[in-house]
């Protein structure tokens, strides 16, 4: 609830070190313990450079503060160039979060931090430090303080935010919020194609929430979302209440979770009016096979895909139905917004 980032709407005393009492009456440590008991890794949304109000640590060190700047994520902003901010303040935040039992962190507000620092650069303790370098100082301090914890940068609606610290995060949001189908294509798929070279070689690309329910996704669109998340090897952060999903959508998740620890061997360009292809090869002790997805991003027409597969057994991933390919050529009709996922294996010699 973004309204909670305004002091008049926040609970009394709520800040980055004091959880909202109305939502977490026991505090956040018992919640982490409950999640661990269920077999989950507790994760926490954090925003270390800004706060909804001046917390006790910042109040004691006013030299760590920049002039108040109102944004959706709060109006109190720290100065990473101020002596002690990165060396003392950031470690103390993560020490508290880790003591509560949290092992994964979604570090948000970095795009807005870059904008605020650019506006306030002349008022920094060291105005010679550019916003990107200031962010790197802060995130470097957080990375050391968090230890082996999983760090996700959020969000990447600006290239500058994605590219500021790719070596310091385990994963990074690579686009803006994803809800509608157009959001998924533009902020998920297209952004992934831009940063595909960094997938797992720099960090794990995060395409935001996987939203499968109506009215955001038809069943065909839900199938495409799940398949591409899986074959791209990106995190699957579920954006639906599981109990609200129908059996068909539950089956999509069941077949594709946990997320494949992969990166695509081949990923096509998204071109209007053409089939988009994604291929991943698997080599396992029990055998080798390829998963190849054929996606139709058109919203109002069926497209045809034809491909060569000599010497291979080809089957539909979902049903297991084999395709007849005596000539080594298979032709597929793919409805609008849908994806056909094929599994191919070499024909065993007798």
Short mmCIF file of C-alpha atoms in Angstrom, two decimals:
data_model
loop_
_atom_site.label_atom_id
_atom_site.label_comp_id
_atom_site.label_asym_id
_atom_site.label_seq_id
_atom_site.Cartn_x
_atom_site.Cartn_y
_atom_site.Cartn_z
CA UNK A 1 0.00 0.00 0.00
CA UNK A 2 1.93 3.05 -1.24
CA UNK A 3 -0.17 5.43 0.87
CA UNK A 4 1.74 4.06 3.86
CA UNK A 5 4.81 5.90 2.61
CA UNK A 6 3.23 9.20 3.66
CA UNK A 7 3.79 9.98 7.36
CA UNK A 8 0.19 11.04 7.93
CA UNK A 9 -1.01 7.63 6.71
CA UNK A 10 1.63 5.45 8.40
CA UNK A 11 1.18 3.89 11.81
CA UNK A 12 2.57 5.74 14.81
CA UNK A 13 6.32 5.17 14.96
CA UNK A 14 6.43 3.16 11.71
CA UNK A 15 9.75 3.43 9.85
CA UNK A 16 12.42 1.22 8.26
CA UNK A 17 13.34 -0.23 11.65
CA UNK A 18 9.84 -0.33 13.16
CA UNK A 19 7.28 -2.61 11.44
CA UNK A 20 3.71 -1.45 11.02
CA UNK A 21 2.00 -2.59 14.20
CA UNK A 22 -1.47 -2.88 12.65
CA UNK A 23 -0.18 -5.44 10.12
CA UNK A 24 2.52 -7.14 12.22
CA UNK A 25 1.43 -6.94 15.85
CA UNK A 26 4.05 -9.57 16.84
CA UNK A 27 6.78 -7.84 14.85
CA UNK A 28 8.62 -9.26 11.84
CA UNK A 29 10.86 -11.78 13.63
CA UNK A 30 8.01 -14.18 14.54
CA UNK A 31 6.77 -13.96 10.96
CA UNK A 32 10.20 -15.01 9.66
CA UNK A 33 10.22 -17.92 12.11
CA UNK A 34 6.76 -19.02 10.94
CA UNK A 35 7.86 -18.90 7.30
CA UNK A 36 10.95 -20.97 8.04
CA UNK A 37 8.85 -23.53 9.87
CA UNK A 38 6.78 -23.92 6.69
CA UNK A 39 9.93 -24.56 4.66
CA UNK A 40 10.17 -21.10 3.06
CA UNK A 41 13.07 -18.64 2.91
CA UNK A 42 11.88 -15.42 4.60
CA UNK A 43 12.22 -12.36 2.39
CA UNK A 44 11.83 -8.67 3.18
CA UNK A 45 11.10 -5.59 1.07
CA UNK A 46 13.61 -2.88 2.01
CA UNK A 47 14.38 0.70 1.05
CA UNK A 48 17.54 1.68 2.83
CA UNK A 49 18.11 5.15 1.42
CA UNK A 50 14.68 6.60 2.16
CA UNK A 51 12.11 6.45 4.92
CA UNK A 52 8.58 7.54 5.64
CA UNK A 53 9.78 9.66 8.58
CA UNK A 54 13.10 10.52 10.24
CA UNK A 55 13.90 7.38 12.21
CA UNK A 56 15.94 7.36 15.41
CA UNK A 57 19.25 6.56 13.70
CA UNK A 58 18.87 9.39 11.21
CA UNK A 59 17.60 11.81 13.84
CA UNK A 60 20.83 11.25 15.79
CA UNK A 61 22.92 11.98 12.69
CA UNK A 62 21.20 14.78 10.74
CA UNK A 63 24.34 15.20 8.60
CA UNK A 64 23.37 11.92 6.94
CA UNK A 65 20.20 13.51 5.51
CA UNK A 66 19.51 15.28 2.25
CA UNK A 67 16.79 17.98 2.08
CA UNK A 68 13.34 16.41 2.23
CA UNK A 69 12.08 15.29 -1.20
CA UNK A 70 8.56 13.87 -1.48
CA UNK A 71 8.14 10.78 -3.67
CA UNK A 72 5.80 7.76 -3.62
CA UNK A 73 8.32 5.89 -1.45
CA UNK A 74 8.80 8.49 1.26
CA UNK A 75 10.26 11.94 1.73
CA UNK A 76 13.26 11.33 4.02
CA UNK A 77 16.41 10.62 1.95
CA UNK A 78 19.86 9.68 3.12
CA UNK A 79 23.15 10.87 1.63
CA UNK A 80 25.46 7.97 0.68
CA UNK A 81 28.37 10.42 0.37
CA UNK A 82 28.08 11.56 3.99
CA UNK A 83 30.83 10.06 6.22
CA UNK A 84 29.34 7.17 8.19
CA UNK A 85 26.16 6.68 6.18
CA UNK A 86 27.46 3.67 4.24
CA UNK A 87 29.90 2.58 6.95
CA UNK A 88 27.48 2.72 9.92
CA UNK A 89 23.86 3.28 8.89
CA UNK A 90 23.50 0.67 6.14
CA UNK A 91 25.19 -2.12 8.16
CA UNK A 92 22.98 -1.36 11.15
CA UNK A 93 19.85 -1.74 9.02
CA UNK A 94 20.92 -5.11 7.65
CA UNK A 95 22.11 -6.28 11.06
CA UNK A 96 18.57 -5.66 12.33
CA UNK A 97 16.93 -7.37 9.37
CA UNK A 98 19.21 -10.40 9.60
CA UNK A 99 18.63 -10.61 13.38
CA UNK A 100 14.89 -10.88 12.64
CA UNK A 101 15.65 -13.97 10.56
CA UNK A 102 15.41 -12.64 6.99
CA UNK A 103 17.59 -14.22 4.32
CA UNK A 104 16.39 -12.54 1.13
CA UNK A 105 15.83 -8.86 0.38
CA UNK A 106 14.04 -6.98 -2.38
CA UNK A 107 15.87 -3.64 -2.42
CA UNK A 108 13.46 -1.16 -3.95
CA UNK A 109 13.42 2.60 -4.78
CA UNK A 110 16.80 2.65 -6.54
CA UNK A 111 15.46 4.38 -9.70
CA UNK A 112 13.96 7.11 -7.54
CA UNK A 113 17.16 7.31 -5.50
CA UNK A 114 19.11 8.05 -8.69
CA UNK A 115 16.67 10.85 -9.54
CA UNK A 116 16.75 12.34 -6.03
CA UNK A 117 20.54 12.21 -5.88
CA UNK A 118 20.77 13.90 -9.28
CA UNK A 119 18.54 16.74 -8.05
CA UNK A 120 20.33 17.02 -4.71
CA UNK A 121 23.91 16.43 -5.85
CA UNK A 122 25.00 19.97 -5.05
CA UNK A 123 23.76 19.46 -1.46
CA UNK A 124 25.55 16.15 -0.87
CA UNK A 125 28.34 15.97 1.66
CA UNK A 126 30.58 15.36 -1.34
CA UNK A 127 28.99 16.97 -4.41
CA UNK A 128 31.73 15.55 -6.64
CA UNK A 129 30.22 12.05 -6.35
CA UNK A 130 27.84 11.21 -9.20
CA UNK A 131 24.50 9.53 -8.37
CA UNK A 132 25.51 6.18 -9.82
CA UNK A 133 28.71 6.05 -7.76
CA UNK A 134 26.79 7.09 -4.64
CA UNK A 135 24.35 4.20 -5.17
CA UNK A 136 27.22 1.76 -5.70
CA UNK A 137 28.81 2.84 -2.39
CA UNK A 138 25.54 2.22 -0.57
CA UNK A 139 24.77 -1.12 -2.25
CA UNK A 140 28.37 -2.31 -1.72
CA UNK A 141 27.95 -1.64 1.99
CA UNK A 142 24.64 -3.49 1.99
CA UNK A 143 26.10 -6.43 0.09
CA UNK A 144 28.85 -6.83 2.71
CA UNK A 145 26.41 -6.45 5.59
CA UNK A 146 23.85 -8.87 4.15
CA UNK A 147 26.46 -11.61 3.81
CA UNK A 148 25.16 -14.64 1.90
CA UNK A 149 21.60 -13.32 1.79
CA UNK A 150 19.82 -13.12 -1.57
CA UNK A 151 19.67 -9.54 -2.87
CA UNK A 152 17.18 -8.51 -5.56
CA UNK A 153 17.42 -5.04 -7.07
CA UNK A 154 14.03 -3.45 -7.71
CA UNK A 155 13.02 -2.03 -10.00
CA UNK A 156 14.60 -1.72 -13.39
CA UNK A 157 12.19 0.55 -15.21
CA UNK A 158 15.26 2.67 -16.01
CA UNK A 159 18.41 1.30 -17.62
CA UNK A 160 20.53 3.29 -15.18
CA UNK A 161 19.05 1.42 -12.20
CA UNK A 162 19.61 -1.99 -13.80
CA UNK A 163 23.14 -1.21 -14.87
CA UNK A 164 24.39 0.59 -11.75
CA UNK A 165 25.21 -2.51 -9.68
CA UNK A 166 24.82 -5.72 -11.71
CA UNK A 167 27.79 -7.29 -9.93
CA UNK A 168 26.41 -6.64 -6.45
CA UNK A 169 22.95 -8.17 -6.75
CA UNK A 170 21.91 -11.79 -7.18
CA UNK A 171 18.96 -10.70 -9.30
CA UNK A 172 17.56 -7.50 -10.74
CA UNK A 173 14.16 -6.31 -11.87
CA UNK A 174 14.66 -5.43 -15.53
CA UNK A 175 11.40 -3.59 -16.22
CA UNK A 176 8.45 -1.75 -14.75
CA UNK A 177 5.42 -3.40 -13.11
CA UNK A 178 3.81 -6.27 -15.02
CA UNK A 179 0.04 -6.84 -14.89
CA UNK A 180 -1.66 -6.72 -18.27
CA UNK A 181 -0.58 -8.76 -21.30
CA UNK A 182 0.97 -5.69 -22.92
CA UNK A 183 2.98 -5.10 -19.73
CA UNK A 184 4.31 -8.65 -19.88
CA UNK A 185 5.39 -8.29 -23.49
CA UNK A 186 6.90 -4.81 -23.19
CA UNK A 187 8.31 -4.79 -19.64
CA UNK A 188 9.01 -8.52 -19.37
CA UNK A 189 9.91 -10.14 -22.68
CA UNK A 190 11.34 -7.12 -24.50
CA UNK A 191 13.39 -6.08 -21.48
CA UNK A 192 14.66 -9.63 -21.05
CA UNK A 193 15.83 -9.67 -24.66
CA UNK A 194 17.78 -6.49 -23.97
CA UNK A 195 19.52 -8.00 -20.94
CA UNK A 196 19.59 -11.68 -21.95
CA UNK A 197 23.40 -11.64 -22.15
CA UNK A 198 23.51 -10.86 -18.42
CA UNK A 199 21.15 -13.68 -17.45
CA UNK A 200 23.14 -15.73 -14.91
CA UNK A 201 26.45 -14.36 -16.23
CA UNK A 202 25.93 -11.11 -14.30
CA UNK A 203 22.73 -11.56 -12.32
CA UNK A 204 19.41 -13.33 -12.69
CA UNK A 205 16.95 -11.21 -14.65
CA UNK A 206 13.61 -10.70 -12.89
CA UNK A 207 10.55 -10.04 -15.09
CA UNK A 208 8.34 -9.08 -12.11
CA UNK A 209 5.19 -10.84 -10.99
CA UNK A 210 3.85 -13.84 -12.86
CA UNK A 211 0.16 -12.91 -13.13
CA UNK A 212 -2.06 -15.69 -14.48
CA UNK A 213 -5.60 -14.86 -13.40
CA UNK A 214 -8.42 -13.27 -15.34
CA UNK A 215 -8.81 -10.49 -16.39
CA UNK A 216 -5.05 -10.06 -16.77
CA UNK A 217 -4.44 -13.31 -18.65
CA UNK A 218 -6.51 -15.62 -20.79
CA UNK A 219 -5.49 -19.26 -20.49
CA UNK A 220 -3.36 -18.94 -23.63
CA UNK A 221 -1.63 -15.85 -22.24
CA UNK A 222 -1.12 -17.57 -18.88
CA UNK A 223 0.49 -20.53 -20.66
CA UNK A 224 2.84 -18.21 -22.56
CA UNK A 225 3.81 -16.33 -19.40
CA UNK A 226 4.64 -19.50 -17.49
CA UNK A 227 6.59 -21.12 -20.34
CA UNK A 228 8.74 -18.08 -21.07
CA UNK A 229 9.47 -17.46 -17.40
CA UNK A 230 10.61 -21.08 -17.16
CA UNK A 231 12.70 -21.22 -20.33
CA UNK A 232 14.28 -17.83 -19.70
CA UNK A 233 15.31 -19.17 -16.27
CA UNK A 234 13.97 -16.11 -14.44
CA UNK A 235 12.46 -16.09 -10.94
CA UNK A 236 8.76 -16.94 -10.71
CA UNK A 237 7.25 -14.51 -8.22
CA UNK A 238 3.60 -15.51 -8.16
CA UNK A 239 1.20 -12.57 -8.40
CA UNK A 240 -2.01 -14.46 -7.67
CA UNK A 241 -3.69 -16.05 -4.69
CA UNK A 242 -3.16 -19.73 -5.47
CA UNK A 243 -6.61 -20.60 -4.13
CA UNK A 244 -8.17 -18.28 -6.72
CA UNK A 245 -6.60 -20.01 -9.74
CA UNK A 246 -8.46 -22.66 -11.73
CA UNK A 247 -7.16 -26.19 -12.23
CA UNK A 248 -5.67 -25.43 -15.67
CA UNK A 249 -3.54 -22.60 -14.32
CA UNK A 250 -2.50 -24.61 -11.28
CA UNK A 251 -1.34 -27.36 -13.65
CA UNK A 252 0.79 -24.82 -15.54
CA UNK A 253 2.58 -23.92 -12.32
CA UNK A 254 2.86 -27.51 -11.16
CA UNK A 255 4.63 -28.54 -14.37
CA UNK A 256 7.01 -25.55 -14.44
CA UNK A 257 8.04 -25.15 -10.80
CA UNK A 258 10.64 -25.09 -9.41
CA UNK A 259 12.20 -22.63 -11.84
CA UNK A 260 14.70 -24.20 -14.23
CA UNK A 261 18.30 -23.30 -13.39
CA UNK A 262 18.97 -22.47 -17.05
CA UNK A 263 19.61 -19.76 -19.56
CA UNK A 264 18.32 -20.00 -23.15
CA UNK A 265 20.71 -21.50 -25.67
CA UNK A 266 18.80 -19.74 -28.39
CA UNK A 267 16.24 -16.97 -28.08
CA UNK A 268 14.68 -15.24 -31.06
CA UNK A 269 13.90 -11.63 -31.76
CA UNK A 270 10.33 -10.47 -31.28
CA UNK A 271 9.18 -9.42 -34.72
CA UNK A 272 5.62 -8.40 -35.56
CA UNK A 273 3.85 -11.13 -37.50
CA UNK A 274 6.47 -13.81 -36.86
CA UNK A 275 6.75 -16.73 -34.45
CA UNK A 276 9.07 -16.14 -31.49
CA UNK A 277 11.25 -19.17 -30.65
CA UNK A 278 13.01 -20.02 -27.39
CA UNK A 279 15.19 -23.10 -27.00
CA UNK A 280 16.84 -24.70 -23.98
CA UNK A 281 18.94 -27.90 -24.10
CA UNK A 282 18.99 -30.24 -21.10
CA UNK A 283 21.75 -32.74 -20.41
CA UNK A 284 21.02 -35.00 -17.46
CA UNK A 285 22.29 -38.42 -16.31
CA UNK A 286 19.00 -39.93 -17.44
CA UNK A 287 19.29 -38.47 -20.94
CA UNK A 288 19.40 -35.37 -23.12
CA UNK A 289 16.54 -33.43 -24.67
CA UNK A 290 15.53 -30.00 -25.90
CA UNK A 291 12.56 -27.85 -24.93
CA UNK A 292 11.59 -25.40 -27.63
CA UNK A 293 8.79 -22.87 -27.36
CA UNK A 294 6.98 -21.36 -30.32
CA UNK A 295 5.15 -18.19 -29.26
CA UNK A 296 2.60 -16.14 -31.17
CA UNK A 297 2.53 -12.62 -29.66
CA UNK A 298 -0.14 -11.46 -32.09
CA UNK A 299 -3.41 -10.71 -30.28
CA UNK A 300 -5.91 -11.36 -33.06
CA UNK A 301 -4.63 -14.00 -35.51
CA UNK A 302 -3.20 -17.49 -35.71
CA UNK A 303 0.32 -17.95 -37.05
CA UNK A 304 2.00 -21.02 -38.53
CA UNK A 305 5.45 -22.32 -37.56
CA UNK A 306 7.41 -24.83 -39.62
CA UNK A 307 10.67 -26.34 -38.45
CA UNK A 308 13.06 -29.15 -39.30
CA UNK A 309 13.72 -31.98 -36.85
CA UNK A 310 15.43 -34.83 -38.72
CA UNK A 311 16.40 -37.84 -36.62
CA UNK A 312 14.47 -36.66 -33.56
CA UNK A 313 11.42 -37.73 -31.59
CA UNK A 314 9.12 -34.73 -31.12
CA UNK A 315 6.33 -34.60 -28.53
CA UNK A 316 4.06 -32.04 -26.95
CA UNK A 317 5.41 -31.18 -23.50
CA UNK A 318 2.00 -31.05 -21.83
CA UNK A 319 0.25 -34.07 -23.30
CA UNK A 320 3.19 -36.23 -24.38
CA UNK A 321 1.53 -36.68 -27.79
CA UNK A 322 4.11 -37.46 -30.47
CA UNK A 323 4.21 -35.60 -33.76
CA UNK A 324 4.61 -37.53 -36.97
CA UNK A 325 7.64 -36.18 -38.81
CA UNK A 326 8.64 -38.80 -41.38
CA UNK A 327 9.97 -36.06 -43.62
CA UNK A 328 11.74 -34.36 -40.72
CA UNK A 329 9.46 -31.31 -41.07
CA UNK A 330 6.77 -30.33 -38.55
CA UNK A 331 4.18 -27.60 -39.11
CA UNK A 332 2.26 -26.03 -36.24
CA UNK A 333 -0.67 -23.65 -36.00
CA UNK A 334 -0.35 -21.40 -32.96
CA UNK A 335 -3.36 -19.35 -31.80
CA UNK A 336 -3.08 -15.71 -30.78
CA UNK A 337 -1.09 -15.08 -27.58
CA UNK A 338 -0.40 -18.80 -27.18
CA UNK A 339 2.75 -20.91 -27.01
CA UNK A 340 3.37 -24.48 -28.15
CA UNK A 341 6.08 -26.21 -26.13
CA UNK A 342 7.79 -29.19 -27.72
CA UNK A 343 10.20 -31.73 -26.29
CA UNK A 344 12.63 -33.29 -28.75
CA UNK A 345 15.05 -36.18 -28.27
CA UNK A 346 17.46 -37.91 -30.62
CA UNK A 347 16.08 -41.15 -32.03
CA UNK A 348 17.91 -44.01 -30.40
CA UNK A 349 19.75 -46.23 -32.85
CA UNK A 350 18.84 -49.92 -32.70
#
